[in-house]
XYZ file of N, CA and C in Angstrom:
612
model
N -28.835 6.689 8.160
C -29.442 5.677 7.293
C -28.333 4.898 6.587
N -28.319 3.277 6.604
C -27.550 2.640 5.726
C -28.220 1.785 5.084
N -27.703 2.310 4.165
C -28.316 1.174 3.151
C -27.156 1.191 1.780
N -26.848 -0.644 1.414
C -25.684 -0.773 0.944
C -26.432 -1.296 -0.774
N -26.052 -0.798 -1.607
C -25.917 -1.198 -3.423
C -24.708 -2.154 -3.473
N -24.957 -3.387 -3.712
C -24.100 -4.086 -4.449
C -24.418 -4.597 -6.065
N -23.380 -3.927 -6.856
C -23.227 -4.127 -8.546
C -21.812 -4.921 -8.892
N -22.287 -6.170 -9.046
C -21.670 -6.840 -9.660
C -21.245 -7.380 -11.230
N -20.395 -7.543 -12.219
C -20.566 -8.414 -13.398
C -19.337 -8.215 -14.092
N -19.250 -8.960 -14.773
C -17.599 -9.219 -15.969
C -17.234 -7.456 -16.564
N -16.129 -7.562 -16.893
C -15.480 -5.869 -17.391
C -15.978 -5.698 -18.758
N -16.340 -4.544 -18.608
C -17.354 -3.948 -19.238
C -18.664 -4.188 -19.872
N -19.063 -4.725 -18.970
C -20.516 -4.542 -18.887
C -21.274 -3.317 -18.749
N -21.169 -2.738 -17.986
C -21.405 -1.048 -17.395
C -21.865 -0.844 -16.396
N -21.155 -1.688 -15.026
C -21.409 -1.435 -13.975
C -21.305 -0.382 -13.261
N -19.519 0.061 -13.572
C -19.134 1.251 -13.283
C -20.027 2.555 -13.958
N -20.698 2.770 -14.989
C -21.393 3.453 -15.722
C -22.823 3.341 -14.300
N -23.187 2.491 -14.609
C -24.565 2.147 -13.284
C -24.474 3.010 -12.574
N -23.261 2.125 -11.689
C -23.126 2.345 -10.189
C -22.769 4.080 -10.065
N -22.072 4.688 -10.629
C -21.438 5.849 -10.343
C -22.839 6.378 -10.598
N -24.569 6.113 -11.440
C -25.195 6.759 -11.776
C -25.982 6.499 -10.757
N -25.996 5.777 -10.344
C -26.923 5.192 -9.083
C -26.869 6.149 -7.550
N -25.453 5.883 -7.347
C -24.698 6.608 -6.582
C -25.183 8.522 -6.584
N -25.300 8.853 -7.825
C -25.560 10.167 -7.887
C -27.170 10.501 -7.449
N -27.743 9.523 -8.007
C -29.269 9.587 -7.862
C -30.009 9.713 -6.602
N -28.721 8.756 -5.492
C -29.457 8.940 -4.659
C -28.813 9.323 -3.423
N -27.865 10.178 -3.663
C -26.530 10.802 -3.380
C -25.989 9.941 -2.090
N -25.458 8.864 -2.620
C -24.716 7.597 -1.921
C -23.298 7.565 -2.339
N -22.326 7.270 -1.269
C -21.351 7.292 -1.889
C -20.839 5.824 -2.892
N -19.755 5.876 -3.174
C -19.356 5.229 -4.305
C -18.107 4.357 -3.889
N -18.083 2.750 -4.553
C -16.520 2.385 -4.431
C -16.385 1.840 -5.611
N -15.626 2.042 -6.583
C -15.229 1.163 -7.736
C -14.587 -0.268 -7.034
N -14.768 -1.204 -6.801
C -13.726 -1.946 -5.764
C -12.924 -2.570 -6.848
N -12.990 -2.834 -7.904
C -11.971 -3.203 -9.263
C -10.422 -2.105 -9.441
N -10.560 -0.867 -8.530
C -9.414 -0.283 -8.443
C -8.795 -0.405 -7.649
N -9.153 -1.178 -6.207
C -8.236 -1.372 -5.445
C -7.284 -3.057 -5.773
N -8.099 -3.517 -6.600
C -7.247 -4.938 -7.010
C -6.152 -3.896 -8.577
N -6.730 -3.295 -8.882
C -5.865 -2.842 -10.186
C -4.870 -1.797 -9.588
N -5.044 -1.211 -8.524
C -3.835 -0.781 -7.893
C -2.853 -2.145 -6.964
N -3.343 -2.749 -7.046
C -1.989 -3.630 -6.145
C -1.713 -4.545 -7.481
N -2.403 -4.293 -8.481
C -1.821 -4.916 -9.859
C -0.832 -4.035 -10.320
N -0.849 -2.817 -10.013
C -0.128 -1.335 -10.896
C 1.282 -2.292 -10.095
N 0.995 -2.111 -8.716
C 2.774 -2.463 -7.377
C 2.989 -3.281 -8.253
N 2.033 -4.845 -8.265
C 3.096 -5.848 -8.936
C 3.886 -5.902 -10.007
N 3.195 -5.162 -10.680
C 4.070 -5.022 -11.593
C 5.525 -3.557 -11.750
N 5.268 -2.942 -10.437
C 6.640 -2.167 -10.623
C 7.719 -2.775 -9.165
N 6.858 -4.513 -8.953
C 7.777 -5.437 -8.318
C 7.476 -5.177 -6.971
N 6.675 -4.692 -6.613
C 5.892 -4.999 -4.878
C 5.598 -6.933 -5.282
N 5.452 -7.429 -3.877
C 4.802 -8.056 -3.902
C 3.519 -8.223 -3.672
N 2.282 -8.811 -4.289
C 0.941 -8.549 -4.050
C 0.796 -8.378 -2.499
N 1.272 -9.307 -2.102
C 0.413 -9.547 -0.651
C 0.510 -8.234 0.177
N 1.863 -7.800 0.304
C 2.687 -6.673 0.842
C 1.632 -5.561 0.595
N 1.652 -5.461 -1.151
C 0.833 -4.386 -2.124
C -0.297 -4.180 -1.082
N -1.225 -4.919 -1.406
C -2.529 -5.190 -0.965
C -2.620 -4.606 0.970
N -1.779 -5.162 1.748
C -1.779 -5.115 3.196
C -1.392 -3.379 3.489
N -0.533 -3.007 2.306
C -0.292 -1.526 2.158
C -1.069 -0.457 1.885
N -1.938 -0.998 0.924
C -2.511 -0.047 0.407
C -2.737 1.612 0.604
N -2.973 2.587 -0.681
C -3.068 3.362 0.253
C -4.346 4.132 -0.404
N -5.084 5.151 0.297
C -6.010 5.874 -0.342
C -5.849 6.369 -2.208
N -4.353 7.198 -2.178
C -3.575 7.709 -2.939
C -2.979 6.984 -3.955
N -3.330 5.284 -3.987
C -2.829 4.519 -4.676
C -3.654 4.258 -6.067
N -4.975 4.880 -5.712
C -6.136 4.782 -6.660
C -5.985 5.424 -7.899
N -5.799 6.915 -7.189
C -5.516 7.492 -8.248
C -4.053 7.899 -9.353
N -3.865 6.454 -9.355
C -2.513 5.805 -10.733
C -3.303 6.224 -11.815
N -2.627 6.844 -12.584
C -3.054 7.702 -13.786
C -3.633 6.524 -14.709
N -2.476 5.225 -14.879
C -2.959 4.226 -15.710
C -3.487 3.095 -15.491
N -4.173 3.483 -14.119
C -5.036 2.080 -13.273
C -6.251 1.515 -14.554
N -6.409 2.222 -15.510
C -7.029 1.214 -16.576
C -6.574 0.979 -17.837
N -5.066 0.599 -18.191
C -4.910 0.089 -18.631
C -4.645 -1.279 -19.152
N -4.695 -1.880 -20.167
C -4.980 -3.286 -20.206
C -4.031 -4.282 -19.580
N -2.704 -3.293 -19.692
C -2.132 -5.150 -18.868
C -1.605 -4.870 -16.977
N -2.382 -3.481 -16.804
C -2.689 -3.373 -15.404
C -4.110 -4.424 -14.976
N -5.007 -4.281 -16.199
C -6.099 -5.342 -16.033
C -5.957 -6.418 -15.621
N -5.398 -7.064 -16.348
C -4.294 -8.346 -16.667
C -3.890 -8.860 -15.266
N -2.947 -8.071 -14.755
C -1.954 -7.876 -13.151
C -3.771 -7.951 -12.256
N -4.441 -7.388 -12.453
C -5.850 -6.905 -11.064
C -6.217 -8.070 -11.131
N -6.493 -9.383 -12.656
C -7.412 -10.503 -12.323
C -6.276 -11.047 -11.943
N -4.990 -11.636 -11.945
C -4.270 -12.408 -11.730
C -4.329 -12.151 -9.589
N -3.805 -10.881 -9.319
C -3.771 -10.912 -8.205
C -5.101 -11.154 -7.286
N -5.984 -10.756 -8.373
C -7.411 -11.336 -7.322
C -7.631 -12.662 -7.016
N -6.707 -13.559 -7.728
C -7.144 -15.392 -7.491
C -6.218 -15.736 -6.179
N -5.631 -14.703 -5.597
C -4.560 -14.666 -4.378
C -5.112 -14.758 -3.364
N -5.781 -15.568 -2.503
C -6.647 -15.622 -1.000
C -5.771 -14.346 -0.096
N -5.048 -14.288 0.033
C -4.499 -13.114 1.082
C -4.462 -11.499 0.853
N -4.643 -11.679 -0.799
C -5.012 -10.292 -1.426
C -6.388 -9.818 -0.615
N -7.160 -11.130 -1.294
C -8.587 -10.581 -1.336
C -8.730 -10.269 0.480
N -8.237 -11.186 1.461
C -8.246 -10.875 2.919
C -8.305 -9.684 3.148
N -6.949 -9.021 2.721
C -5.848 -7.952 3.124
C -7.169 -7.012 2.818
N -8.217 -7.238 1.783
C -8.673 -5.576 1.313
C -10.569 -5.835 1.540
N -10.633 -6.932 2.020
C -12.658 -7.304 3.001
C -12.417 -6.252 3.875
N -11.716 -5.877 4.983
C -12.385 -5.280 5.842
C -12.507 -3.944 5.498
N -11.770 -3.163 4.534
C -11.523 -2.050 4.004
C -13.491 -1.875 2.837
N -13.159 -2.597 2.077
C -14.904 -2.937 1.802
C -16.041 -2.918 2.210
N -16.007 -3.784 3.383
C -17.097 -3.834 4.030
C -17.292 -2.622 4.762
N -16.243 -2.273 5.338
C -16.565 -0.620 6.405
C -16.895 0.277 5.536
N -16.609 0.341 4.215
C -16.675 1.174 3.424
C -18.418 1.459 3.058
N -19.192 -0.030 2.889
C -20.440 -0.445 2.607
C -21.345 0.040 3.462
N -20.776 0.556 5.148
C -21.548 0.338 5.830
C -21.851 1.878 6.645
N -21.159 2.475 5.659
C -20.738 3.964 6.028
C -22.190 4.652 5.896
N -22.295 5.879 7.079
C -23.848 6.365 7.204
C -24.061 7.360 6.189
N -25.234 7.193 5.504
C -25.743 7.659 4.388
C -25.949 6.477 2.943
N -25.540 5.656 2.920
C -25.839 4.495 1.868
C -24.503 4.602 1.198
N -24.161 3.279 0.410
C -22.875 3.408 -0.318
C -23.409 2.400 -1.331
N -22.966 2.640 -2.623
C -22.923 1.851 -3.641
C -21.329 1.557 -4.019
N -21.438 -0.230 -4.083
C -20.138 -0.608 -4.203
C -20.423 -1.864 -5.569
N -19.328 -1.347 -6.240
C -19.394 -2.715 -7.455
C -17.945 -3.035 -7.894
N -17.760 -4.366 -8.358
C -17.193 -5.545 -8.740
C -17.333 -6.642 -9.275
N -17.049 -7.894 -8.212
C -17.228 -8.944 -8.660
C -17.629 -10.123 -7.623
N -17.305 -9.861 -6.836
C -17.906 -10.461 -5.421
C -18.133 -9.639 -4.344
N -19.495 -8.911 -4.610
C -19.733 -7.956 -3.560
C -20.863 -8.562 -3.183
N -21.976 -9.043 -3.914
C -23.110 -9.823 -3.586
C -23.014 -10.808 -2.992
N -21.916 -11.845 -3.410
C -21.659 -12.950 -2.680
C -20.739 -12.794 -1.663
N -19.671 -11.938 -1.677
C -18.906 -12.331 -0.429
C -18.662 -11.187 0.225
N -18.191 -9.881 -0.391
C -18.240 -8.744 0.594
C -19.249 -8.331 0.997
N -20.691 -8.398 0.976
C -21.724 -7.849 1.335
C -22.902 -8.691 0.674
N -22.721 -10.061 1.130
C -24.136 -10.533 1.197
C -25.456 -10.227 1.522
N -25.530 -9.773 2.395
C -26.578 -8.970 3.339
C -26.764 -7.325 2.593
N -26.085 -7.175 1.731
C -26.635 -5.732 1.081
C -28.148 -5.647 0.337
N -28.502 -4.802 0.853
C -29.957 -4.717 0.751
C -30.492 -4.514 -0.392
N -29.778 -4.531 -1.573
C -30.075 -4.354 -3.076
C -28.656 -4.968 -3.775
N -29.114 -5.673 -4.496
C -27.708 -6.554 -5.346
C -28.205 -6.749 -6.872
N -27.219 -6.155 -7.586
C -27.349 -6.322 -9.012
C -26.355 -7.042 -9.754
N -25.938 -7.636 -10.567
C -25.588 -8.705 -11.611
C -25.692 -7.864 -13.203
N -24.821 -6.965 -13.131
C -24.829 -6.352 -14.817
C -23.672 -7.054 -15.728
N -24.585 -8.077 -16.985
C -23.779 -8.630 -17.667
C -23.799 -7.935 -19.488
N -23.199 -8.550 -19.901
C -23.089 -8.642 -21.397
C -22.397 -9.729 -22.068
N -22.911 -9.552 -23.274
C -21.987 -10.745 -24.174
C -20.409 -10.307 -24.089
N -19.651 -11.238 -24.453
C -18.171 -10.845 -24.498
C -17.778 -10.253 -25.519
N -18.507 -10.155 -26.816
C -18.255 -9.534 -28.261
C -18.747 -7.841 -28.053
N -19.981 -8.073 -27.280
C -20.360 -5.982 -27.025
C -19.394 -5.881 -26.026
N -18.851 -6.471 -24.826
C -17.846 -5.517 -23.650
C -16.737 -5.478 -24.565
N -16.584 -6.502 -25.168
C -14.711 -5.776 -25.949
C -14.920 -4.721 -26.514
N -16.130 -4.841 -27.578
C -16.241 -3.119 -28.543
C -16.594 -2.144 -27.459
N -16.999 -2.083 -26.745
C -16.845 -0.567 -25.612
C -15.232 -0.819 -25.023
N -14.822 -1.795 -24.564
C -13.765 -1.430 -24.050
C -12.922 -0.956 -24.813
N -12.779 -1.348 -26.164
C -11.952 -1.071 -27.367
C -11.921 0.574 -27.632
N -13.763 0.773 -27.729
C -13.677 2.045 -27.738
C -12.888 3.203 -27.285
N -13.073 2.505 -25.637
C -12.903 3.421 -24.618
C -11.038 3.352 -24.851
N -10.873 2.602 -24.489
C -8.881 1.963 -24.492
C -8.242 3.202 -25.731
N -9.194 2.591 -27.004
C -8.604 3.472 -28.342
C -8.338 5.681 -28.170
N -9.500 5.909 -27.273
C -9.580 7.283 -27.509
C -8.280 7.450 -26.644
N -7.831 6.644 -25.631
C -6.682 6.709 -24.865
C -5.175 6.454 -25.274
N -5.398 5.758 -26.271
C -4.319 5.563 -27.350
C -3.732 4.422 -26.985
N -4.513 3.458 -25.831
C -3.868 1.999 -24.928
C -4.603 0.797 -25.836
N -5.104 0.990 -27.197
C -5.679 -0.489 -27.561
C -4.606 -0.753 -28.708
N -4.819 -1.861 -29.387
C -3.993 -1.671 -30.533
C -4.984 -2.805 -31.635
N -5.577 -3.317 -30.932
C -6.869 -3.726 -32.471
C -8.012 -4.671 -31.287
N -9.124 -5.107 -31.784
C -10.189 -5.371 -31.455
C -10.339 -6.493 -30.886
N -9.698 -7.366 -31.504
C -9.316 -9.081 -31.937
C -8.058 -9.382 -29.941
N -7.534 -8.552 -29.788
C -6.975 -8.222 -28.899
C -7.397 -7.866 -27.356
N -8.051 -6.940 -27.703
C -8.694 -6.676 -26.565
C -9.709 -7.396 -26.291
N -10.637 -8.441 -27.090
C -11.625 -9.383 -27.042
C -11.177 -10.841 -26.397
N -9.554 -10.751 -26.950
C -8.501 -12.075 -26.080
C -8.526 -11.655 -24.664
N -8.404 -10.563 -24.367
C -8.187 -10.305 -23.027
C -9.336 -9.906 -21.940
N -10.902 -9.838 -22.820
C -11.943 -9.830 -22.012
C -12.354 -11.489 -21.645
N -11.934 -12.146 -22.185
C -12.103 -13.643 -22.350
C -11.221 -13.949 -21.712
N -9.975 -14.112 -21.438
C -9.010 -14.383 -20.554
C -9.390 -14.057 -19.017
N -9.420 -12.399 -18.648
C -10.139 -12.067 -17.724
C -11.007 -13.062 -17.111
N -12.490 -13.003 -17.725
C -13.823 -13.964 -17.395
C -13.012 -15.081 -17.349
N -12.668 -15.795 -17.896
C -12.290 -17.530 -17.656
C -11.573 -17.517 -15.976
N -10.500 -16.414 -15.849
C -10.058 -16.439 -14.719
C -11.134 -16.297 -13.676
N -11.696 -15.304 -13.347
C -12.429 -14.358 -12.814
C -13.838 -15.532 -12.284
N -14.045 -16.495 -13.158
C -15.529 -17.369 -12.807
C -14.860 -18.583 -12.175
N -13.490 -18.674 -12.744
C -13.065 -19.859 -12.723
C -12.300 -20.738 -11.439
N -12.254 -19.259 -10.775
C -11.150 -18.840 -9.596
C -11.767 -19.884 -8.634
N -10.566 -20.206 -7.607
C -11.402 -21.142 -6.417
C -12.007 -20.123 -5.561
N -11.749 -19.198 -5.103
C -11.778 -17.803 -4.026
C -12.842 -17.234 -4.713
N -14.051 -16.966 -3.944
C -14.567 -15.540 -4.604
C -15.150 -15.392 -5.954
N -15.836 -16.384 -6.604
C -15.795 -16.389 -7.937
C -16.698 -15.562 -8.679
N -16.612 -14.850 -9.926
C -17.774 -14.389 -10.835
C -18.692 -14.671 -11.096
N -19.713 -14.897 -9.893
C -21.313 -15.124 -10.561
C -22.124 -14.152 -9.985
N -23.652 -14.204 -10.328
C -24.740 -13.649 -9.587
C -24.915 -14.198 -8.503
N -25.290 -13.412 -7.136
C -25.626 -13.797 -6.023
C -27.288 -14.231 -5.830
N -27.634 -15.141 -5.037
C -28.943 -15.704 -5.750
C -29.941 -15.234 -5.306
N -29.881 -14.181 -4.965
C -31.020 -13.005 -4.916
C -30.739 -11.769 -5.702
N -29.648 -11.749 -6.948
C -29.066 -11.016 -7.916
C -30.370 -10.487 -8.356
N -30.413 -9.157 -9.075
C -31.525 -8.947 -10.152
C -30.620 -9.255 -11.660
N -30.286 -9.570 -12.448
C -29.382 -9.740 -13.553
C -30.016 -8.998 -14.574
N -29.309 -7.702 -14.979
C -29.427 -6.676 -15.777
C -28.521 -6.613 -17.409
N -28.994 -7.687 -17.965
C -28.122 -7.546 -19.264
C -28.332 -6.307 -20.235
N -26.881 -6.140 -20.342
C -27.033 -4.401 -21.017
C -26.425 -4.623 -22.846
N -26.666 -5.988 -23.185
C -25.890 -6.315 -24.010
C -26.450 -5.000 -25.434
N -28.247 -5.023 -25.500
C -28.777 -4.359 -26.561
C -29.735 -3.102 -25.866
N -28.858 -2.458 -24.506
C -29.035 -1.663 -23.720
C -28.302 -0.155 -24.090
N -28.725 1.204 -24.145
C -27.999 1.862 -24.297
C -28.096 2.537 -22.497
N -26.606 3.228 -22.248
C -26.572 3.901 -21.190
C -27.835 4.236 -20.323
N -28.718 4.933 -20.889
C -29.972 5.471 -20.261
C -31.094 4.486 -20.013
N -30.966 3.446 -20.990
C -31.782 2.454 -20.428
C -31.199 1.203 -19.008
N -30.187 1.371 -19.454
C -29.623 0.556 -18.882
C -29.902 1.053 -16.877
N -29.099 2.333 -16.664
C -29.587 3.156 -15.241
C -30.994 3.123 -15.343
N -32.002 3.337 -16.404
C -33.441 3.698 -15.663
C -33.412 1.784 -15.360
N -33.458 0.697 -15.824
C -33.259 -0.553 -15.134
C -33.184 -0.560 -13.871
N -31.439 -0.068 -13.464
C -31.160 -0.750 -12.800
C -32.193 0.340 -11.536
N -32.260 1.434 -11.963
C -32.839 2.366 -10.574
C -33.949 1.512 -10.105
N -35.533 1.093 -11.944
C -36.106 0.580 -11.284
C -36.366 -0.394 -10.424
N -35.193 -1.764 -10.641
C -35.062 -2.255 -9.856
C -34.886 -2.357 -8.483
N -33.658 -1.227 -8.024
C -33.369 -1.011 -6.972
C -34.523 -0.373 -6.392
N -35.264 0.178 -6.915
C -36.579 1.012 -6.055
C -37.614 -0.036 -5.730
N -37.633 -1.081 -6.364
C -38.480 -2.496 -6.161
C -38.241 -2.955 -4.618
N -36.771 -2.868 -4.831
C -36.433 -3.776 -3.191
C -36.969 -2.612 -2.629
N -36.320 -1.545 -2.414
C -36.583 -0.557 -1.325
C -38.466 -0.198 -0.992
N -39.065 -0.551 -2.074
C -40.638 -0.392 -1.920
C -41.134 -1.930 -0.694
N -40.008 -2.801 -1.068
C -40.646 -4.019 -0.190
C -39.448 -4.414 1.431
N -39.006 -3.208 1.716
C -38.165 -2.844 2.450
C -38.736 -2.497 4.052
């Protein structure tokens, strides 16, 4: 059986929160695909070149201890506006999507360009003032934030790039369900998105 989840929307929204819950629910596997651009962000910045980075990749590259930190963030949107990045790492995606047993994959262009044709597509957004305070949260218990005002520059920086890009850009795909989690807590947010996803699959 295949059947592919695409979760899309801006950083920290709670896609990754979703998707990894989604994934469990209906024991599908999983791709964060925001770590394979934040690992060839980790290379560039210890002076790979992206393209190289990216064409290299390796399984083992994922798990970089500080693949979420903020100015690895920083390095992941910059190298994603790179057409040969994003090349180098579609076919790795898509095979990934299409793997037997179902896969849930989220990002930022999975609805629109890595997996149009995925048989359930979600769009999880938020305001830019609630994703900084979770990201802040999250960054702070790690000891990687250093004030609020900061990390809110750099969720905004991000998005401007990220929508703005010629390649691949940040929107909903137009058969998106768009799940704003802005005045959502965790549990509401997954029973959403499940019910949604059980919508398509009922008219499947």
């Amino acid at each position: 059986m295949r059947f592919t989840i695409a979760i899309d929307g801006p950083a920290a929204a709670g896609k990754g929160t979703i998707s990894r819950a989604v994934s469990a629910h209906y024991g599908f596997a999983h791709l964060d695909t925001g770590l394979l651009y934040r690992a060839v962000g980790a290379k560039m910045l210890e002076g790979v070149a992206p393209i190289s980075a990216a064409q290299n990749l390796e399984p083992d590259d994922l798990e970089h201890p500080k693949l979420r930190a903020p100015e690895i963030a920083q390095a992941a949107s910059k190298v994603a506006v790179i057409s040969e990045v994003r090349s180098a790492l579609v076919d790795f995606q898509r095979a990934f999507a299409r793997r037997a047993g179902g896969a849930v994959l989220d990002g930022r262009d999975i609805g629109t360009v890595i997996c149009p044709w995925a048989e359930a597509k979600l769009f999880v957004t938020a305001s830019a003032e609630v994703r900084a305070k979770r990201r802040f949260v999250e960054l702070a218990a790690k000891g990687l934030a250093d004030s609020l005002d900061e990390v809110l520059a750099d969720v905004k920086a991000r998005d401007e790039r990220d929508i703005n890009r010629a390649e691949s850009p940040l929107k909903p795909a137009d058969d998106a369900i768009v799940i704003d989690t802005s005045d959502l807590n965790i549990d509401e947010a997954v029973t959403k998105a499940l019910t949604s996803i059980e919508a398509v699959r009922a008219q499947a």
